[in-house]
Short mmCIF file of C-alpha atoms in Angstrom, two decimals:
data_model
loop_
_atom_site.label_atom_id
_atom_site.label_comp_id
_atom_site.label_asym_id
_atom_site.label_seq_id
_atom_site.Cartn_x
_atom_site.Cartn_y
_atom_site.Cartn_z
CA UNK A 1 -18.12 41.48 26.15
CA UNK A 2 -21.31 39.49 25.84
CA UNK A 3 -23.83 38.83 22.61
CA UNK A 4 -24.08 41.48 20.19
CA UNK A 5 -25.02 40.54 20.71
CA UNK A 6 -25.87 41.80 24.02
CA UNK A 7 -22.23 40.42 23.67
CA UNK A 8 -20.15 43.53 22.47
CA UNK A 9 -21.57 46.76 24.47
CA UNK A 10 -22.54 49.47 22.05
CA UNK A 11 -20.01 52.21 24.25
CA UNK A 12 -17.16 50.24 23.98
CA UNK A 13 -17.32 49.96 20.47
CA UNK A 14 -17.43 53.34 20.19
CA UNK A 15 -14.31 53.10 22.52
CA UNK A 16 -12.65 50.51 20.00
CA UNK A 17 -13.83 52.16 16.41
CA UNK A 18 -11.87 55.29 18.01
CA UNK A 19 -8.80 53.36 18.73
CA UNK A 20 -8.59 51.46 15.89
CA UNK A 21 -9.42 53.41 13.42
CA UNK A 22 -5.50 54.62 13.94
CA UNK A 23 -4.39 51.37 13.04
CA UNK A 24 -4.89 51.60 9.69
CA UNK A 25 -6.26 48.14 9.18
CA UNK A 26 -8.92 49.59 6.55
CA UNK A 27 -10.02 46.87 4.63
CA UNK A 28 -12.14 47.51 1.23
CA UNK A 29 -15.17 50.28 1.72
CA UNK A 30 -16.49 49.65 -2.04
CA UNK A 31 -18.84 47.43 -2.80
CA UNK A 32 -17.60 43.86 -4.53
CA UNK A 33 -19.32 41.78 -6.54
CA UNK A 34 -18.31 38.98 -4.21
CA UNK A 35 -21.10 39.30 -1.42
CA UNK A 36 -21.11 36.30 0.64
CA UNK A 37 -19.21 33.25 1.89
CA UNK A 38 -17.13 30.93 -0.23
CA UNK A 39 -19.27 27.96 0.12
CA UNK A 40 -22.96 27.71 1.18
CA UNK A 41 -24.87 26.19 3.84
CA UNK A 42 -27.81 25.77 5.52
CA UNK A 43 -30.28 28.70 6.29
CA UNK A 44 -31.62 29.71 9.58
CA UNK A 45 -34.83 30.22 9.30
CA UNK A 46 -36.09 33.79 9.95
CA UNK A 47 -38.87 32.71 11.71
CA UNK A 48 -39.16 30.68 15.54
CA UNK A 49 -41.22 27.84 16.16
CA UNK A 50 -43.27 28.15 18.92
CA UNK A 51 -44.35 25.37 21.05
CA UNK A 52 -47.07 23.16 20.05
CA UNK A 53 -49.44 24.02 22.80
CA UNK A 54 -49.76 27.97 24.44
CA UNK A 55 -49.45 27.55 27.87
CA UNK A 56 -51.23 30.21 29.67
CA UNK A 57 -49.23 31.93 33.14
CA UNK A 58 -49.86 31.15 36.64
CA UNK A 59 -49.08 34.51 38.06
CA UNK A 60 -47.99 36.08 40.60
CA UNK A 61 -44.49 34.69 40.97
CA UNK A 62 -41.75 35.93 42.62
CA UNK A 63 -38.54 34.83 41.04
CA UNK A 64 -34.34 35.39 41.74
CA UNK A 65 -33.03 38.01 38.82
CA UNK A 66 -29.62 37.48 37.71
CA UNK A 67 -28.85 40.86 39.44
CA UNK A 68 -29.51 39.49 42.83
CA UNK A 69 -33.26 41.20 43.29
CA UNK A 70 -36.21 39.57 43.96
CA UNK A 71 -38.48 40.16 41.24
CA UNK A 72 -42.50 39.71 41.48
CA UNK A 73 -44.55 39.48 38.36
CA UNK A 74 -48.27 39.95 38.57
CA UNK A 75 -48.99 40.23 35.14
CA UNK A 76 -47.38 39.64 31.79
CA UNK A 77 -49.80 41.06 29.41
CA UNK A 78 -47.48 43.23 28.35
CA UNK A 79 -44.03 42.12 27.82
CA UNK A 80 -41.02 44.28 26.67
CA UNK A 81 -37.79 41.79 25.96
CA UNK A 82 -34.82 44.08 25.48
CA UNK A 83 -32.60 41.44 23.40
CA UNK A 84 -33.75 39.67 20.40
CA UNK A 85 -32.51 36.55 22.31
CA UNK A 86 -35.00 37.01 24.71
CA UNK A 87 -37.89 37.87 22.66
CA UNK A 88 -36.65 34.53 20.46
CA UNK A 89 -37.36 32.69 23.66
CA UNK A 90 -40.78 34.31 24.54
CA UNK A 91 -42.39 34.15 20.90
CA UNK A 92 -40.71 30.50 21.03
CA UNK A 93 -42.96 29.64 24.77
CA UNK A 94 -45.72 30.29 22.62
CA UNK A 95 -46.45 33.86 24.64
CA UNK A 96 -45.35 36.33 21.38
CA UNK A 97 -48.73 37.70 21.12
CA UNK A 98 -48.07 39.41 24.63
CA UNK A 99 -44.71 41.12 23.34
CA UNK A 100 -45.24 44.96 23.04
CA UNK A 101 -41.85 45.62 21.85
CA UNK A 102 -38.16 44.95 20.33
CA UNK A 103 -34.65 45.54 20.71
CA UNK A 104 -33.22 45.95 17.51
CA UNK A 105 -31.77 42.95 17.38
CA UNK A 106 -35.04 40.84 16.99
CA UNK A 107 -34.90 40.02 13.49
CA UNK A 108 -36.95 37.13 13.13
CA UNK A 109 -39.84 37.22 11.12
CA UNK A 110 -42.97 37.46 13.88
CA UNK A 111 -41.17 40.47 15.49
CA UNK A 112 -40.58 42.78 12.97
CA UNK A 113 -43.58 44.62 13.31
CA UNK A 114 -42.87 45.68 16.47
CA UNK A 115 -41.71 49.25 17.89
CA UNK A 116 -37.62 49.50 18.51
CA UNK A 117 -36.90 51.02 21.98
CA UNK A 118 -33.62 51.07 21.77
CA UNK A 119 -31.53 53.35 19.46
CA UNK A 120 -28.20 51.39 18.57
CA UNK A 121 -27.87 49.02 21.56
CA UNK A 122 -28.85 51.58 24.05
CA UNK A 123 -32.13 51.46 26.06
CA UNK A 124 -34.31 54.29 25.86
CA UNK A 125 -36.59 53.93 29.00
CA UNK A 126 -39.04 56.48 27.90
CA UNK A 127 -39.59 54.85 25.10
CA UNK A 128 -40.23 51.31 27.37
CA UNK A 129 -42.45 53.15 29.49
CA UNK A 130 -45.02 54.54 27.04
CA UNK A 131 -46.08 50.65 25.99
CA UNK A 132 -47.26 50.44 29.40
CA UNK A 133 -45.29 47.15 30.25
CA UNK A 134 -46.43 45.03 33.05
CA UNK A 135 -42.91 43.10 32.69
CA UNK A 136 -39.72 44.16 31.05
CA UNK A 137 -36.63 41.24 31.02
CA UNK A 138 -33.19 42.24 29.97
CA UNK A 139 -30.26 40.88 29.58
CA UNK A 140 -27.00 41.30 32.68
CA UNK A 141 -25.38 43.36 29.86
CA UNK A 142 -28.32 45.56 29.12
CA UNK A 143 -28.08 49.43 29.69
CA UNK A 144 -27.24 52.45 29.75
CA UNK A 145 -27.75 51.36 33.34
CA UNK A 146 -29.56 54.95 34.47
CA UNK A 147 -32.42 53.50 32.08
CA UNK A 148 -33.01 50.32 33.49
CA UNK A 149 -33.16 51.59 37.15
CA UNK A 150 -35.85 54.60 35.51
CA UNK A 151 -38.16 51.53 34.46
CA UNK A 152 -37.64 49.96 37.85
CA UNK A 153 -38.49 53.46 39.14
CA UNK A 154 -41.61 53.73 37.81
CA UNK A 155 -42.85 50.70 39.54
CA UNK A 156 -42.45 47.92 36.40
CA UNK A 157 -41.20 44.42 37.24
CA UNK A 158 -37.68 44.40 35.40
CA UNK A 159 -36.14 40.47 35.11
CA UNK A 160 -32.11 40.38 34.28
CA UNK A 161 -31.61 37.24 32.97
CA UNK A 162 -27.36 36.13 32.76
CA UNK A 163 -26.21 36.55 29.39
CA UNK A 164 -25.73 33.75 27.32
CA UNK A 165 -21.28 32.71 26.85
CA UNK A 166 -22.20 28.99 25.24
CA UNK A 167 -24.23 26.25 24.45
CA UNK A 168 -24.91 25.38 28.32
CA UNK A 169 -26.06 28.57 28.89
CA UNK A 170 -29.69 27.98 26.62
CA UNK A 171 -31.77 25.86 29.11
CA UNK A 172 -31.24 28.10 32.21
CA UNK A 173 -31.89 31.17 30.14
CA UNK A 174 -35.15 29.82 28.42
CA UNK A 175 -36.05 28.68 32.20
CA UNK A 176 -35.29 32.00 33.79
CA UNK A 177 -37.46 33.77 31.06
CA UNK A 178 -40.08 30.72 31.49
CA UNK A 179 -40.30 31.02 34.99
CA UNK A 180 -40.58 34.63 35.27
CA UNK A 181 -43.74 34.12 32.99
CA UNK A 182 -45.22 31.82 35.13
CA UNK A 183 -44.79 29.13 32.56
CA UNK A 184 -42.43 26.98 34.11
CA UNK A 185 -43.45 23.57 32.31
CA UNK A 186 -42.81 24.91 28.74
CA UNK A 187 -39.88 26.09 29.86
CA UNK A 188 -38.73 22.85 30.32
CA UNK A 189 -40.31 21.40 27.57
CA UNK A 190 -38.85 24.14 25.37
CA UNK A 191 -35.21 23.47 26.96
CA UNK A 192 -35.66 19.62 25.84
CA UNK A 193 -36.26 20.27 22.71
CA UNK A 194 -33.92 22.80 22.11
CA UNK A 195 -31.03 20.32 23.60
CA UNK A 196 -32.10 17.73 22.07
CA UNK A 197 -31.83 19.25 18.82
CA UNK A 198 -28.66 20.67 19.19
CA UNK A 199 -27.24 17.58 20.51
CA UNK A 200 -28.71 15.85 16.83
CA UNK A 201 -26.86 18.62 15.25
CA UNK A 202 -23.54 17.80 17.19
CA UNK A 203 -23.81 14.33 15.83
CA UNK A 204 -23.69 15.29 12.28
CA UNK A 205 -20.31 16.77 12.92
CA UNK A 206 -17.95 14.84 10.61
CA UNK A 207 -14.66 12.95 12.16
CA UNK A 208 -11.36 13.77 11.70
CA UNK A 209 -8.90 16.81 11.73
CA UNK A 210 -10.04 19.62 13.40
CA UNK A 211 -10.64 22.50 11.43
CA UNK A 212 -8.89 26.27 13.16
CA UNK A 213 -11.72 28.84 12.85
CA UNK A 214 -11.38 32.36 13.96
CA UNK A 215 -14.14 34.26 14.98
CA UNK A 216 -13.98 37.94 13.49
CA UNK A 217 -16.67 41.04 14.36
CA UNK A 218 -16.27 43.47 11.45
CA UNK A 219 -17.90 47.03 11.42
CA UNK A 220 -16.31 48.55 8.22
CA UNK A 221 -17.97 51.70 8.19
CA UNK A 222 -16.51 52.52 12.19
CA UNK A 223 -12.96 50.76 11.25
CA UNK A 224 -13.90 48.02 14.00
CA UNK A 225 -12.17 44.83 13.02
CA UNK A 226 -11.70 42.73 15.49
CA UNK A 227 -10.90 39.01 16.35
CA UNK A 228 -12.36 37.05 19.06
CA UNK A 229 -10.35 35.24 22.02
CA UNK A 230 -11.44 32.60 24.52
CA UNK A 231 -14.18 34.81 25.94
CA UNK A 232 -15.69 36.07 22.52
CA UNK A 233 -18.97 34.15 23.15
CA UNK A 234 -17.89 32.10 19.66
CA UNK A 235 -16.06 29.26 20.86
CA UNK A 236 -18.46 27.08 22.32
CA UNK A 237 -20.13 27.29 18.91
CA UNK A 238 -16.78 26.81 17.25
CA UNK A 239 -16.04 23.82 19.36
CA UNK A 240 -19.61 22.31 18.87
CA UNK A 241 -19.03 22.31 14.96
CA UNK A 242 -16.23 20.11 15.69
CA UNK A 243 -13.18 23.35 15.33
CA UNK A 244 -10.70 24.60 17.15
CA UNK A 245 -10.92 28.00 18.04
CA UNK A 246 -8.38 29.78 16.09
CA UNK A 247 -7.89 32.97 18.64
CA UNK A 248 -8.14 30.85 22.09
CA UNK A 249 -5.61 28.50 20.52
CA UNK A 250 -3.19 31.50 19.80
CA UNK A 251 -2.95 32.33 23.04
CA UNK A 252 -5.60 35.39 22.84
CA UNK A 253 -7.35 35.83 26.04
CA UNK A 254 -9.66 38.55 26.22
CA UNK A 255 -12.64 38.42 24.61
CA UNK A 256 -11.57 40.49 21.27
CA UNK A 257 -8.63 42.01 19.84
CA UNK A 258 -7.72 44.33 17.37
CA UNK A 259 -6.73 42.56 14.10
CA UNK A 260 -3.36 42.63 13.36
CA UNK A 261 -0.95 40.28 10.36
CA UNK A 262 1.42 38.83 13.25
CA UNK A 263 -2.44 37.89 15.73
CA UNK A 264 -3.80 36.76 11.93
CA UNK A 265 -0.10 34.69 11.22
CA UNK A 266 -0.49 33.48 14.75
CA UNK A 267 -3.83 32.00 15.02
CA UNK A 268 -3.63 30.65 11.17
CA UNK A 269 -7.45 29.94 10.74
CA UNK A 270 -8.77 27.54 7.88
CA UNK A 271 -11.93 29.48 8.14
CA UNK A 272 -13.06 32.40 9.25
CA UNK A 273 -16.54 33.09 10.80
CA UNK A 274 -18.34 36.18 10.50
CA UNK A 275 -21.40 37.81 11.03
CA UNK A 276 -23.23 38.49 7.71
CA UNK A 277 -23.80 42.20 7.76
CA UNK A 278 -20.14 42.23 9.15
CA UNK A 279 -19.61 40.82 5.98
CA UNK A 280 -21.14 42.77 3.66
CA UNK A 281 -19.94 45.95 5.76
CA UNK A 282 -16.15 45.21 4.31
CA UNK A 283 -17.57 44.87 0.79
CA UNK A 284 -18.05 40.54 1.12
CA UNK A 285 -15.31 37.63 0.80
CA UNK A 286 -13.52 40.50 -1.90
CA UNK A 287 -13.39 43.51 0.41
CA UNK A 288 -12.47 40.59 3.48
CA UNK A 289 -9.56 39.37 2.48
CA UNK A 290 -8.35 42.91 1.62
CA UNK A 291 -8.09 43.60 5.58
CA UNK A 292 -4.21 43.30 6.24
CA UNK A 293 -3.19 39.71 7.37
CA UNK A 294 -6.39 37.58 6.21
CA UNK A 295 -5.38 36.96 2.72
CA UNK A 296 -2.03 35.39 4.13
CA UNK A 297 -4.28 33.22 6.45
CA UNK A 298 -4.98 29.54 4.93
CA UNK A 299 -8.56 30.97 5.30
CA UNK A 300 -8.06 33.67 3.04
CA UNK A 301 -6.26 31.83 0.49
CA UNK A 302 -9.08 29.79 0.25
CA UNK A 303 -11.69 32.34 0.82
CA UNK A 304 -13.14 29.72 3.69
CA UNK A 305 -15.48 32.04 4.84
CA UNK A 306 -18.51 30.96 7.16
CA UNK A 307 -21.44 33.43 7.40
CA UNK A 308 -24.21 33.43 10.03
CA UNK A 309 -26.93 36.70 10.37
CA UNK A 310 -26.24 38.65 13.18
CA UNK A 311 -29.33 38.67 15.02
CA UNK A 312 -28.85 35.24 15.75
CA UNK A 313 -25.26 33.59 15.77
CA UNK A 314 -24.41 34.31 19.14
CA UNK A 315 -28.10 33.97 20.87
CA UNK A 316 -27.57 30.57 22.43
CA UNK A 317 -31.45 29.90 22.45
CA UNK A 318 -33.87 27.82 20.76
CA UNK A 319 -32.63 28.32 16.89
CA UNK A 320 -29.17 27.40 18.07
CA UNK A 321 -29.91 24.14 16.53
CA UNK A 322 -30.21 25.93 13.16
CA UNK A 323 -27.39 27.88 13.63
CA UNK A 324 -24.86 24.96 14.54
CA UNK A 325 -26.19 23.62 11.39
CA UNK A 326 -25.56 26.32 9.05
CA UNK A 327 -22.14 26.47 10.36
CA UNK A 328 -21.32 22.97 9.52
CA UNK A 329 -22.90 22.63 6.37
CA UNK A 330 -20.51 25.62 5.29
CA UNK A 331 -17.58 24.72 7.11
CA UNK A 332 -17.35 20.92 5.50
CA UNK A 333 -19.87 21.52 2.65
CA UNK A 334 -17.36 22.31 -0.72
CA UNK A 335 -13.76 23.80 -0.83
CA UNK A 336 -15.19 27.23 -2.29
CA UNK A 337 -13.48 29.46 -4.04
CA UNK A 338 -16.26 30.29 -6.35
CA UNK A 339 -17.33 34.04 -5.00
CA UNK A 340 -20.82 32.66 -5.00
CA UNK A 341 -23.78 34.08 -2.85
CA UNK A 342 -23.96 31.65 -0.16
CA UNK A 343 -24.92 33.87 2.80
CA UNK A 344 -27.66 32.76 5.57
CA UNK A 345 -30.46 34.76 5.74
CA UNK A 346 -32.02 36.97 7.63
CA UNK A 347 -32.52 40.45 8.52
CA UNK A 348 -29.55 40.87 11.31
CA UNK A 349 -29.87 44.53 12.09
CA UNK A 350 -27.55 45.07 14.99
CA UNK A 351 -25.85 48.13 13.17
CA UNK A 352 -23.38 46.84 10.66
CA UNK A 353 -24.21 50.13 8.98
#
């Protein structure tokens, strides 16, 4: 499963919430006062920062998509994104103003004006086609896959760009999506600066014992809970913020797994790192530790609980930086314990409803 984002397919959740809602691990469905992480940290900011200078495209190109097509753009006038990781990366090349559209999971500030074509994470292609795009780019992950091949169908340029599994994969995705724009020197100047930030943000990791963090998605209103193995998209991120990754270290290979007490027991997190509407979805830290197994977790019993928004913790793009940052600043930043409000912000609506 790739990215929200992106990273966990909207019809296999539906696949999951089915299945597990059998299991009986229900976790709290009131609200609690208690609505955010034990300790706080850093923000990301709801906005992108676009290059200092707008380039301007040098079109036609024909470029390789991550599908194996050949892919000529003639114009990009009209862009349609269909991940908010993607549309992070155009608004942050400086090109936002040509973005017709959003997947719902664009929740920075510049696109939220913008019409949703997608309903959940699904792509509705008639929806694409009536903005008149000139270029749509999507992610390997995007579908249903009938939709994409309808925009191909009626004759619009459609870039798959490999979804993102870690912090290598942000330069060749803000390349790919540069280059396909016929912008190819921002897109290097925009990978620069992204690495380079994130590697300053790697070196304000402190030294010493390596904290265990599990990564757990949370859906309380479908019964999804679910923690994340080696392939979850997390552990780069985890590993970056100088952790161990709880579930990879417990021997958990796929990407998720259906939370249980013994795979809680097992992987014996410090911390635990959600996404904030995940979060709030199981009533905050309160309604959290209520889900069988966490409370008995060192995590738990110290309500370690590290919140990032959804629409942006697993991107791997050019606020990365930010992210990395909030998740160190909560993970070494106070003991906690205190129930307060210390939740990043940010819209994140990919469906925690």
């Amino acid at each position: 499963m790739r990215r929200l984002r992106n990273r966990l397919a909207g019809v296999l959740l539906s696949v999951l919430a089915l299945s597990l809602a059998a299991t009986g691990c229900g976790g709290s469905s009131e609200a609690a006062p208690d609505k955010g992480p034990a300790t706080a940290g850093e923000s990301v900011a709801n906005r992108v920062e676009p290059l200092a200078k707008t380039p301007e495209p040098e079109l036609p190109v024909t470029v390789r998509s991550a599908d194996g097509e050949q892919v000529t753009v003639g114009a990009a006038e009209r862009v349609v994104p269909l991940s908010g990781s993607l549309s992070e990366i155009v608004f942050t090349l400086g090109l936002g103003d040509r973005v017709v559209a959003r997947d719902v999971t664009a929740t920075f500030e510049q696109a939220a004006k913008l019409p949703v074509v997608t309903r959940g994470h699904d792509v509705s292609a008639e929806s694409v086609l009536s903005l008149r795009p000139d270029l749509v780019i999507a992610e390997t992950t995007t579908g249903p896959e009938e939709a994409v091949d309808q925009i191909r169908a009626a004759g619009v340029p459609v870039l798959v760009v490999a979804s993102a599994g870690g912090l290598d994969d942000v330069g060749p995705r803000i390349r790919a999506v540069a280059g396909a724009l016929g912008v190819p020197a921002a897109g290097e100047e925009l990978t620069r600066r992204s690495e380079q930030r994130i590697e300053a943000a790697r070196k304000e990791v402190p030294h010493g014992e390596k904290p265990r963090v599990a990564f757990l998605y949370l859906r309380g209103s479908a019964s999804v809970y679910l923690i994340g193995g080696k392939d979850s998209g997390a552990g780069s991120l985890i590993e970056a913020a100088g952790a161990v990754d709880a579930g990879a270290a417990s021997g958990l290979d796929k990407d998720f797994t259906a939370i249980t007490s013994e795979a809680l027991v097992k992987a014996a997190p410090d911390a635990i790192l959600v996404m904030s509407k995940g979060l709030e979805s199981v009533g905050g830290v309160d309604g959290l530790v209520k889900i069988p197994g966490v409370a008995q977790t060192p995590a738990g019993m110290d309500r370690r609980i590290v919140s990032v928004e959804d629409g942006v913790l697993l991107n791997y793009g050019p606020r990365t930086d930010q992210v990395l940052k909030s998740v160190v600043a909560q993970l070494y930043g106070g003991s906690g314990g205190d129930g307060q409000d210390g939740e990043t912000g940010g819209s994140g609506e990919d469906g925690a409803k």
